[in-house]
Amino acid sequence: MADAHRRSPGLRRALCCSFAASTQSPDRPSNDCPHPRRRPSNPLRKAPCPGSFHNSPSPTSRLGLGIIDRRRILSPGRVSPIDSDAPLGPLPEISGSVSIASVVAESEPERPDPKDRSLASENPDAENRGCFGQSGSDLKLSLKGKDGRCLVLELEPGILSESSALLAAMVSKSGRQVPDASGDSCKIEFSGLENVDVFKETIELMYAKDAARWLIKGGVSRAIDILEVSSTIMFDRGMKSCLRYIEAVPWSENEEEKLKSLFARCKFDEAISEDMLARLGPQGWNNPEDLVVHLIQSVTNGTNTKARKEMQSLVSGLLSKSSVYQKDPAGLDKERLYDICHSCLNSLVHLFEEASDRGIVGRTETKPLIERVSKQVENLNWLLEILMEKEMAEDFVHMWANQEELIKMHGRASPMIRYELSRISASVFIAFGRRKLQCHGDERFAVLRAWFEPMLWDFGWLQRCSKGLDIRMLEESLGQALLTLPLKQQQSFFEEWFRCFAEHGTGCPNLSKAFQVWWRRLFWRSQKNADEFSNT
């Protein structure tokens, strides 16, 4: 047989030279092609990407591909004629070489056909497959989300059954079923889940050795989600761990709202949720009006000017109609608020009595007195704002109009103290002019009759020490407030203003616009009466 093989001209051994990538060369034309100028019917098919041989020459464009150009010299140190038309035979297979296609196939597994897609992943290490418990897991838990996502967990059924009563019943029921074609004897499934990842993390918590440390890594928001899932599957140990962790850490506003929503939808055992409920809302607490009045009283009694102003701004924001915090629709206790107002007014009376008894003799003695007077004035103006916000300020107008004792002491006091009282009057007049305070005409006339003249005296001091008061707004609002009175009452006020303005000029409020309106109305009325009389 060997001799027959040796005599056969059609069989030829492949070259064993390490430099040869082909059995054909210019020195050795193929016997299979009798016509050297004719190309074979099957051209050379290049290998995908075999590794190049050591010391094999290759052009720059073929570098690293291991394919030798047909026009190159194949034998080192030897010159041979180049036959550019000589065909090349197939390259021999090289053991150990790996093509690019095979590398790609190994690094990127083929995507399964969507029709044959199962709950479990074809790759055990893929993202949608997990394994908890011992290596001999014989339970598969399939999780299906509403978005179509599937996740399969391989679990040790003992811990799962001990942790959740619901899962224990499902495991027991699944264990009695006949194994399917894949050999899975125990398989349970949850479908229509809102969040597959949260359910998976709840299962992970069952197998966690340190539940507290595991929850800390996820944060409060994640613990709330896990708490809801634990309540659904009756995972008592998980609910206790979540509640204990959530109760012990601070919450953001979003997390607090999330907890309130959860407790509104789910019921938890009072023994484990008592501390949480006490933190979310008051248990058997009295009306919060008492707390609000107590806060207002604390602010009015404060001694630090800067801190008192900050607290006034804080409380006003909490009580305003635009506040985001829920308030009792019944409002504040009106009587207790006015009790605080009367207390501040009584303090003002005592301070003016003190100033009248000892007189103003020096700056060192008057400065503390001025500061105390200013404090009570700021308190009353702040209380007026709260009452107007709650639409309870009508009685304040009546109260301020009947301060006869303060009006008498105003005329005897020093201008550097008495002008503080006109700051309260200015707040009332501005509320009239800006339509923030509505009361009966008799009440408006009473408060203007009591405090209009002191306002004319103190206007110069208000200009020099405005303390945030808008003087132009005061002038305009005072004129508008006068125009709300009957014409006969307006006349007395405008005559008094005209005499004062003619004497002091800019030291008095400029009510010229309101005066012109009154004058036009007055003569229009007179002309109308004259016309009616002539017609009769």
Coordinates of C-alpha atoms in Angstrom, one line a residue:
M1 CA 0.0 0.0 0.0
A2 CA 2.9 2.3 0.8
D3 CA 4.5 1.7 -2.6
A4 CA 1.2 2.4 -4.3
H5 CA 0.9 5.6 -2.4
R6 CA 4.5 6.6 -3.4
R7 CA 3.8 5.9 -7.1
S8 CA 0.5 7.8 -7.2
P9 CA 1.2 11.2 -8.8
G10 CA -2.0 12.7 -7.4
L11 CA -1.1 12.3 -3.7
R12 CA 1.6 14.4 -2.1
R13 CA 2.6 15.0 1.5
A14 CA 2.2 18.4 3.0
L15 CA 5.4 20.3 3.7
C16 CA 6.6 20.2 7.2
C17 CA 8.8 23.3 7.0
S18 CA 7.8 25.8 9.6
F19 CA 8.1 28.6 7.0
A20 CA 5.5 27.2 4.7
A21 CA 1.9 28.2 4.9
S22 CA 1.1 26.5 1.6
T23 CA 2.2 23.4 -0.2
Q24 CA 2.7 25.3 -3.5
S25 CA 5.6 27.6 -4.5
P26 CA 7.0 29.0 -7.7
D27 CA 9.7 26.2 -7.7
R28 CA 7.1 23.5 -7.4
P29 CA 4.1 24.0 -9.6
S30 CA 1.0 22.0 -8.9
N31 CA 0.4 18.9 -11.0
D32 CA -3.3 19.3 -10.4
C33 CA -3.4 22.3 -12.7
P34 CA -1.9 21.5 -16.1
H35 CA -2.4 25.0 -17.5
P36 CA -0.5 27.4 -15.3
R37 CA -2.1 30.5 -16.8
R38 CA -5.6 29.3 -16.0
R39 CA -7.0 30.1 -12.6
P40 CA -8.7 27.4 -10.7
S41 CA -12.5 27.4 -10.5
N42 CA -12.5 27.7 -6.7
P43 CA -10.4 30.6 -5.6
L44 CA -8.5 30.6 -2.3
R45 CA -10.7 31.2 0.7
K46 CA -8.8 33.0 3.4
A47 CA -8.8 31.7 6.9
P48 CA -10.7 33.9 9.4
C49 CA -7.6 34.9 11.3
P50 CA -5.1 32.3 12.1
G51 CA -2.0 33.2 14.1
S52 CA 1.1 34.2 12.0
F53 CA 4.1 32.0 12.0
H54 CA 7.4 32.9 13.4
N55 CA 9.8 34.7 10.9
S56 CA 7.2 34.4 8.1
P57 CA 7.4 37.5 5.8
S58 CA 4.2 39.4 5.2
P59 CA 3.3 42.7 3.7
T60 CA 2.2 45.6 5.9
S61 CA -1.4 45.3 4.9
R62 CA -1.4 41.6 5.9
L63 CA 0.6 42.1 9.1
G64 CA -0.6 39.7 11.8
L65 CA -2.9 37.7 9.6
G66 CA -0.3 35.0 8.7
I67 CA -1.1 35.0 4.9
I68 CA 1.9 35.1 2.6
D69 CA 1.6 37.0 -0.7
R70 CA 1.8 34.8 -3.7
R71 CA 4.4 37.1 -5.3
R72 CA 6.8 36.9 -2.4
I73 CA 9.9 34.6 -2.1
L74 CA 8.9 31.7 0.2
S75 CA 12.3 30.2 0.8
P76 CA 14.8 32.3 2.8
G77 CA 18.2 33.0 1.2
R78 CA 17.0 31.8 -2.2
V79 CA 15.9 33.5 -5.4
S80 CA 13.1 31.9 -7.4
P81 CA 11.1 33.1 -10.3
I82 CA 7.8 34.6 -9.3
D83 CA 4.8 33.2 -11.0
S84 CA 2.0 35.7 -10.1
D85 CA -0.6 33.5 -11.8
A86 CA 0.2 30.3 -9.9
P87 CA -2.8 29.3 -7.9
L88 CA -2.6 28.6 -4.2
G89 CA -4.0 25.6 -2.5
P90 CA -5.9 25.6 0.8
L91 CA -3.9 26.4 3.9
P92 CA -3.3 23.6 6.3
E93 CA -5.0 23.5 9.6
I94 CA -2.7 24.7 12.5
S95 CA -3.3 23.2 15.8
G96 CA -3.7 25.7 18.7
S97 CA -4.8 28.7 16.5
V98 CA -8.0 30.5 17.4
S99 CA -10.1 32.6 15.0
I100 CA -11.7 35.9 15.8
A101 CA -15.1 34.4 15.2
S102 CA -14.6 31.7 17.8
V103 CA -13.4 34.3 20.4
V104 CA -16.4 36.5 19.8
A105 CA -18.7 33.5 20.1
E106 CA -17.2 32.6 23.4
S107 CA -17.3 36.1 24.9
E108 CA -20.8 36.9 23.6
P109 CA -23.2 34.0 24.0
E110 CA -25.9 33.6 21.5
R111 CA -29.2 35.3 22.2
P112 CA -31.9 32.8 22.7
D113 CA -34.9 32.8 20.5
P114 CA -37.7 34.8 22.1
K115 CA -40.1 32.0 21.5
D116 CA -38.0 29.6 23.5
R117 CA -37.2 32.0 26.3
S118 CA -37.8 30.4 29.7
L119 CA -38.0 32.0 33.2
A120 CA -34.5 30.8 34.0
S121 CA -31.6 32.2 32.2
E122 CA -29.5 30.0 29.8
N123 CA -26.4 31.3 31.5
P124 CA -26.3 30.5 35.3
D125 CA -24.1 33.6 35.9
A126 CA -26.4 36.0 34.1
E127 CA -28.0 38.9 35.9
N128 CA -31.5 37.4 36.0
R129 CA -30.4 34.4 38.0
G130 CA -29.4 34.2 41.6
C131 CA -28.5 31.5 44.1
F132 CA -28.9 31.8 47.9
G133 CA -28.4 29.2 50.6
Q134 CA -26.5 26.0 50.3
S135 CA -24.9 24.6 47.1
G136 CA -27.5 21.9 47.0
S137 CA -30.4 24.3 46.3
D138 CA -33.5 22.5 45.1
L139 CA -36.0 25.3 44.9
K140 CA -36.5 27.8 42.1
L141 CA -38.4 31.0 42.8
S142 CA -39.6 32.8 39.6
L143 CA -40.3 36.5 39.8
K144 CA -42.2 38.2 37.0
G145 CA -42.6 42.0 36.8
K146 CA -45.4 44.0 35.2
D147 CA -42.9 45.3 32.7
G148 CA -42.2 41.8 31.5
R149 CA -38.9 41.3 33.3
C150 CA -38.2 37.8 34.7
L151 CA -35.9 36.7 37.5
V152 CA -35.2 33.2 38.7
L153 CA -33.6 32.6 42.1
E154 CA -32.2 29.2 43.2
L155 CA -32.9 28.9 47.0
E156 CA -32.5 26.6 49.9
P157 CA -36.2 26.0 50.8
G158 CA -35.6 25.5 54.6
I159 CA -34.8 29.1 55.4
L160 CA -37.4 30.4 53.0
S161 CA -40.2 28.3 54.7
E162 CA -39.0 29.4 58.2
S163 CA -39.1 33.1 57.3
S164 CA -42.4 33.4 55.6
A165 CA -45.7 31.6 56.3
L166 CA -46.9 32.4 52.8
L167 CA -43.8 31.1 51.1
A168 CA -43.9 28.0 53.4
A169 CA -47.4 27.1 52.1
M170 CA -46.3 27.7 48.5
V171 CA -43.2 25.5 48.9
S172 CA -45.2 22.8 50.5
K173 CA -47.8 22.9 47.7
S174 CA -45.1 22.9 45.0
G175 CA -43.3 19.9 46.6
R176 CA -46.3 17.7 46.0
Q177 CA -46.4 18.4 42.3
V178 CA -45.1 16.1 39.7
P179 CA -41.6 17.1 38.3
D180 CA -41.7 18.8 34.9
A181 CA -39.6 18.0 31.9
S182 CA -36.7 20.0 33.2
G183 CA -36.5 18.0 36.4
D184 CA -37.5 20.9 38.7
S185 CA -39.5 19.3 41.4
C186 CA -40.0 22.4 43.5
K187 CA -40.8 25.7 41.7
I188 CA -42.9 28.7 42.8
E189 CA -43.7 31.8 41.0
F190 CA -44.8 35.4 41.7
S191 CA -46.2 37.5 38.8
G192 CA -47.3 41.0 38.3
L193 CA -44.7 42.5 40.6
E194 CA -44.3 46.3 40.7
N195 CA -40.6 46.0 41.5
V196 CA -38.7 42.8 41.0
D197 CA -35.5 44.1 42.5
V198 CA -37.2 45.0 45.8
F199 CA -38.8 41.5 46.0
K200 CA -35.4 39.9 45.3
E201 CA -33.8 42.0 48.1
T202 CA -36.5 41.0 50.5
I203 CA -35.6 37.4 49.8
E204 CA -31.9 38.3 50.3
L205 CA -32.8 39.7 53.7
M206 CA -34.0 36.3 54.8
Y207 CA -30.6 34.8 54.2
A208 CA -28.6 37.8 55.6
K209 CA -26.7 37.1 58.8
D210 CA -26.8 40.7 60.0
A211 CA -30.1 42.3 59.0
A212 CA -29.4 45.7 60.5
R213 CA -26.1 46.1 58.7
W214 CA -27.7 44.8 55.4
L215 CA -30.5 47.5 55.7
I216 CA -28.0 50.3 56.5
K217 CA -26.4 49.7 53.1
G218 CA -29.7 50.1 51.3
G219 CA -31.0 53.3 53.1
V220 CA -34.3 54.3 54.5
S221 CA -36.2 54.5 51.2
R222 CA -35.2 50.9 50.3
A223 CA -36.1 49.7 53.7
I224 CA -39.6 51.1 53.3
D225 CA -40.0 49.2 50.1
I226 CA -38.8 46.0 51.7
L227 CA -41.1 46.6 54.6
E228 CA -44.1 46.7 52.3
V229 CA -43.0 43.4 50.6
S230 CA -42.3 41.8 53.9
S231 CA -45.9 42.7 55.0
T232 CA -47.3 41.2 51.8
I233 CA -45.5 37.8 52.2
M234 CA -45.9 37.7 56.0
F235 CA -42.1 38.0 56.7
D236 CA -42.3 39.0 60.4
R237 CA -38.6 39.0 61.1
G238 CA -38.1 41.3 58.1
M239 CA -40.9 43.7 59.2
K240 CA -39.4 43.9 62.7
S241 CA -35.9 44.6 61.3
C242 CA -37.1 47.3 58.9
L243 CA -39.3 49.1 61.5
R244 CA -36.4 49.0 64.0
Y245 CA -34.0 50.5 61.5
I246 CA -36.4 53.1 60.1
E247 CA -37.4 54.3 63.5
A248 CA -33.8 54.8 64.6
V249 CA -32.7 57.1 61.8
P250 CA -33.7 60.6 60.5
W251 CA -36.1 60.9 57.6
S252 CA -36.4 63.3 54.7
E253 CA -39.7 64.8 53.8
N254 CA -40.2 62.4 50.9
E255 CA -39.4 59.4 53.1
E256 CA -41.9 60.6 55.7
E257 CA -44.6 61.0 53.1
K258 CA -43.8 57.5 51.8
L259 CA -44.1 56.0 55.3
K260 CA -47.5 57.8 55.9
S261 CA -48.7 56.3 52.6
L262 CA -47.5 52.8 53.6
F263 CA -49.2 52.9 57.0
A264 CA -52.4 54.1 55.4
R265 CA -52.4 51.1 53.1
C266 CA -50.9 48.4 55.3
K267 CA -51.7 47.4 58.9
F268 CA -48.9 46.4 61.2
D269 CA -48.9 44.8 64.6
E270 CA -49.1 47.6 67.2
A271 CA -46.5 45.8 69.3
I272 CA -43.8 46.4 66.6
S273 CA -45.1 49.7 65.1
E274 CA -46.0 51.6 68.2
D275 CA -42.8 53.7 68.2
M276 CA -43.1 54.4 64.5
L277 CA -46.7 55.6 64.9
A278 CA -45.8 57.8 67.8
R279 CA -43.1 59.5 65.6
L280 CA -45.4 59.9 62.6
G281 CA -48.2 61.6 64.5
P282 CA -49.5 62.6 67.9
Q283 CA -51.3 59.9 69.9
G284 CA -54.1 61.3 72.1
W285 CA -52.7 64.8 71.9
N286 CA -54.7 67.9 72.6
N287 CA -55.7 70.5 70.1
P288 CA -52.6 72.1 68.5
E289 CA -54.2 75.5 69.0
D290 CA -52.7 75.4 72.6
L291 CA -49.2 74.8 71.2
V292 CA -49.6 77.7 68.7
V293 CA -50.7 80.1 71.3
H294 CA -47.9 79.0 73.6
L295 CA -45.4 79.6 70.8
I296 CA -46.8 83.1 70.2
Q297 CA -46.6 83.9 73.9
S298 CA -43.0 82.7 73.9
V299 CA -42.1 85.0 71.0
T300 CA -43.7 88.1 72.6
N301 CA -41.8 87.4 75.8
G302 CA -38.4 87.0 74.1
T303 CA -35.6 89.3 75.0
N304 CA -33.2 88.8 72.1
T305 CA -34.3 91.2 69.3
K306 CA -32.7 89.3 66.5
A307 CA -33.9 85.9 67.6
R308 CA -37.4 87.3 68.2
K309 CA -37.7 88.6 64.7
E310 CA -36.5 85.2 63.3
M311 CA -39.1 83.4 65.4
Q312 CA -41.8 85.8 64.3
S313 CA -41.0 85.1 60.7
L314 CA -41.0 81.4 61.3
V315 CA -44.4 81.3 63.1
S316 CA -46.0 83.6 60.6
G317 CA -44.9 81.3 57.8
L318 CA -46.4 78.3 59.6
L319 CA -49.7 80.0 60.2
S320 CA -50.1 81.6 56.7
K321 CA -52.7 80.4 54.3
S322 CA -50.0 79.5 51.8
S323 CA -48.2 77.3 54.2
V324 CA -47.7 73.7 53.1
Y325 CA -48.3 72.4 56.6
Q326 CA -51.8 71.2 57.4
K327 CA -53.6 73.3 60.0
D328 CA -56.8 72.9 62.0
P329 CA -59.6 74.4 59.9
A330 CA -61.2 75.9 63.0
G331 CA -58.3 78.3 63.3
L332 CA -56.6 79.8 66.3
D333 CA -58.2 80.6 69.7
K334 CA -59.3 84.2 69.2
E335 CA -59.8 85.0 72.8
R336 CA -56.3 83.8 73.8
L337 CA -54.7 85.8 71.0
Y338 CA -56.4 88.9 72.2
D339 CA -55.3 88.1 75.8
I340 CA -51.8 88.4 74.5
C341 CA -52.6 91.7 72.7
H342 CA -54.0 93.1 76.0
S343 CA -50.9 92.0 77.8
C344 CA -48.7 93.8 75.4
L345 CA -50.8 97.0 75.6
N346 CA -50.7 96.9 79.4
S347 CA -46.9 96.6 79.2
L348 CA -46.9 99.7 76.9
V349 CA -49.0 101.7 79.4
H350 CA -46.6 100.8 82.3
L351 CA -43.6 101.8 80.2
F352 CA -45.1 105.2 79.4
E353 CA -46.0 105.7 83.0
E354 CA -42.4 105.0 83.9
A355 CA -41.2 107.5 81.3
S356 CA -43.6 110.1 82.7
D357 CA -42.6 109.6 86.3
R358 CA -38.8 109.9 85.9
G359 CA -38.6 111.9 82.7
I360 CA -36.0 111.8 80.0
V361 CA -32.7 112.9 81.6
G362 CA -30.0 111.0 79.8
R363 CA -29.2 108.6 77.0
T364 CA -28.0 105.9 79.4
E365 CA -31.4 105.8 81.2
T366 CA -33.6 106.2 78.2
K367 CA -32.0 103.6 75.8
P368 CA -33.3 100.5 77.7
L369 CA -36.7 102.1 78.0
I370 CA -36.9 102.9 74.3
E371 CA -35.9 99.3 73.5
R372 CA -38.6 97.9 75.7
V373 CA -41.2 100.2 74.2
S374 CA -40.1 99.3 70.7
K375 CA -40.3 95.6 71.6
Q376 CA -43.9 95.8 72.6
V377 CA -44.8 97.9 69.5
E378 CA -43.3 95.2 67.3
N379 CA -45.2 92.5 69.2
L380 CA -48.5 94.3 68.6
N381 CA -47.8 94.9 64.9
W382 CA -46.9 91.2 64.5
L383 CA -50.1 90.1 66.3
L384 CA -52.1 92.4 64.0
E385 CA -50.6 90.6 61.0
I386 CA -51.7 87.2 62.4
L387 CA -55.2 88.5 63.2
M388 CA -55.6 89.9 59.7
E389 CA -54.3 86.6 58.2
K390 CA -57.0 84.8 60.2
E391 CA -59.6 87.5 59.5
M392 CA -60.0 88.3 63.2
A393 CA -58.6 91.9 63.3
E394 CA -61.9 93.8 63.6
D395 CA -61.7 93.8 67.4
F396 CA -58.1 95.0 67.3
V397 CA -59.3 98.3 65.7
H398 CA -61.9 98.7 68.5
M399 CA -59.2 97.9 71.1
W400 CA -56.7 100.4 69.7
A401 CA -59.3 103.1 69.3
N402 CA -60.2 103.0 73.0
Q403 CA -56.7 103.5 74.4
E404 CA -57.5 106.8 76.1
E405 CA -54.8 106.5 78.7
L406 CA -52.1 106.0 76.1
I407 CA -53.4 108.9 74.1
K408 CA -53.1 111.2 77.1
M409 CA -49.6 110.1 77.9
H410 CA -48.6 110.4 74.2
G411 CA -49.0 114.2 74.5
R412 CA -46.7 114.4 77.6
A413 CA -44.0 111.9 76.4
S414 CA -40.8 112.7 74.6
P415 CA -41.1 112.5 70.8
M416 CA -38.3 109.9 70.7
I417 CA -40.6 107.5 72.6
R418 CA -44.1 108.5 71.6
Y419 CA -43.6 108.1 67.9
E420 CA -43.5 104.3 68.5
L421 CA -47.2 104.4 69.2
S422 CA -47.8 106.0 65.8
R423 CA -46.2 102.9 64.2
I424 CA -49.1 100.9 65.5
S425 CA -51.5 103.4 64.1
A426 CA -49.6 103.4 60.8
S427 CA -50.2 99.6 60.5
V428 CA -53.9 100.0 61.0
F429 CA -54.2 102.8 58.5
I430 CA -52.2 100.9 55.9
A431 CA -54.5 97.9 56.4
F432 CA -57.5 100.1 55.7
G433 CA -56.0 101.6 52.6
R434 CA -54.8 98.2 51.2
R435 CA -58.2 96.6 51.8
K436 CA -56.8 94.1 54.2
L437 CA -59.0 95.1 57.1
Q438 CA -62.7 95.7 56.9
C439 CA -64.8 97.1 59.8
H440 CA -67.8 99.2 60.4
G441 CA -67.7 102.9 59.6
D442 CA -68.1 103.9 63.2
E443 CA -65.0 101.9 64.1
R444 CA -62.9 103.5 61.4
F445 CA -64.0 107.0 62.5
A446 CA -63.2 106.2 66.1
V447 CA -59.7 105.0 65.5
L448 CA -59.0 107.9 63.1
R449 CA -60.3 110.4 65.6
A450 CA -58.2 109.0 68.3
W451 CA -54.8 108.6 66.4
F452 CA -55.0 111.0 63.4
E453 CA -53.6 114.0 65.3
P454 CA -50.8 112.0 67.0
M455 CA -49.8 110.8 63.5
L456 CA -49.5 114.4 62.3
W457 CA -47.1 115.1 65.2
D458 CA -45.0 112.0 64.9
F459 CA -44.7 111.9 61.1
G460 CA -41.3 113.6 61.0
W461 CA -39.9 111.0 63.5
L462 CA -41.4 108.2 61.4
Q463 CA -39.6 109.5 58.4
R464 CA -36.3 109.6 60.2
C465 CA -36.7 106.3 62.0
S466 CA -39.0 104.3 59.7
K467 CA -37.7 100.8 60.9
G468 CA -39.0 99.2 57.7
L469 CA -42.2 101.4 57.4
D470 CA -43.0 102.4 53.8
I471 CA -43.7 106.2 54.2
R472 CA -45.2 106.6 50.7
M473 CA -47.6 103.7 51.3
L474 CA -48.6 105.2 54.6
E475 CA -49.4 108.6 53.0
E476 CA -51.5 107.0 50.3
S477 CA -53.3 104.6 52.7
L478 CA -54.1 107.3 55.2
G479 CA -55.7 109.4 52.5
Q480 CA -57.7 106.3 51.3
A481 CA -58.8 105.6 54.8
L482 CA -60.1 109.1 55.3
L483 CA -62.0 108.9 52.0
T484 CA -64.0 105.9 53.3
L485 CA -65.8 108.2 55.8
P486 CA -68.8 110.4 55.2
L487 CA -68.0 113.7 53.6
K488 CA -68.9 115.7 56.7
Q489 CA -66.4 113.6 58.8
Q490 CA -63.8 113.9 56.1
Q491 CA -64.0 117.7 56.3
S492 CA -62.8 117.9 59.9
F493 CA -59.8 115.7 59.2
F494 CA -58.8 117.4 56.0
E495 CA -59.1 120.8 57.6
E496 CA -56.8 119.7 60.4
W497 CA -54.3 118.2 58.0
F498 CA -54.4 121.5 55.9
R499 CA -53.4 123.6 58.9
C500 CA -50.6 121.2 60.0
F501 CA -49.2 120.9 56.5
A502 CA -49.2 124.7 56.0
E503 CA -47.2 125.0 59.2
H504 CA -44.7 122.0 59.1
G505 CA -44.6 121.2 55.3
T506 CA -42.9 117.9 54.7
G507 CA -43.0 117.1 58.4
C508 CA -46.6 116.2 57.8
P509 CA -48.0 113.4 55.6
N510 CA -48.8 114.6 52.0
L511 CA -52.5 114.0 51.6
S512 CA -53.0 116.4 48.7
K513 CA -54.4 113.7 46.3
A514 CA -57.0 112.6 48.8
F515 CA -57.8 116.2 49.6
Q516 CA -58.5 116.9 45.9
V517 CA -60.8 113.9 45.7
W518 CA -62.7 115.1 48.8
W519 CA -62.9 118.6 47.4
R520 CA -64.3 117.4 44.1
R521 CA -66.9 115.2 45.8
L522 CA -67.9 118.0 48.1
F523 CA -68.6 120.5 45.3
W524 CA -70.3 117.9 43.2
R525 CA -72.6 117.2 46.0
S526 CA -73.2 120.9 46.5
Q527 CA -73.9 121.5 42.8
K528 CA -76.3 118.6 42.8
N529 CA -78.2 120.0 45.7
A530 CA -78.3 123.4 44.1
D531 CA -79.7 121.9 40.9
E532 CA -82.4 120.0 42.7
F533 CA -83.4 123.2 44.6
S534 CA -83.6 125.2 41.4
N535 CA -85.8 122.6 39.8
T536 CA -88.2 122.7 42.6

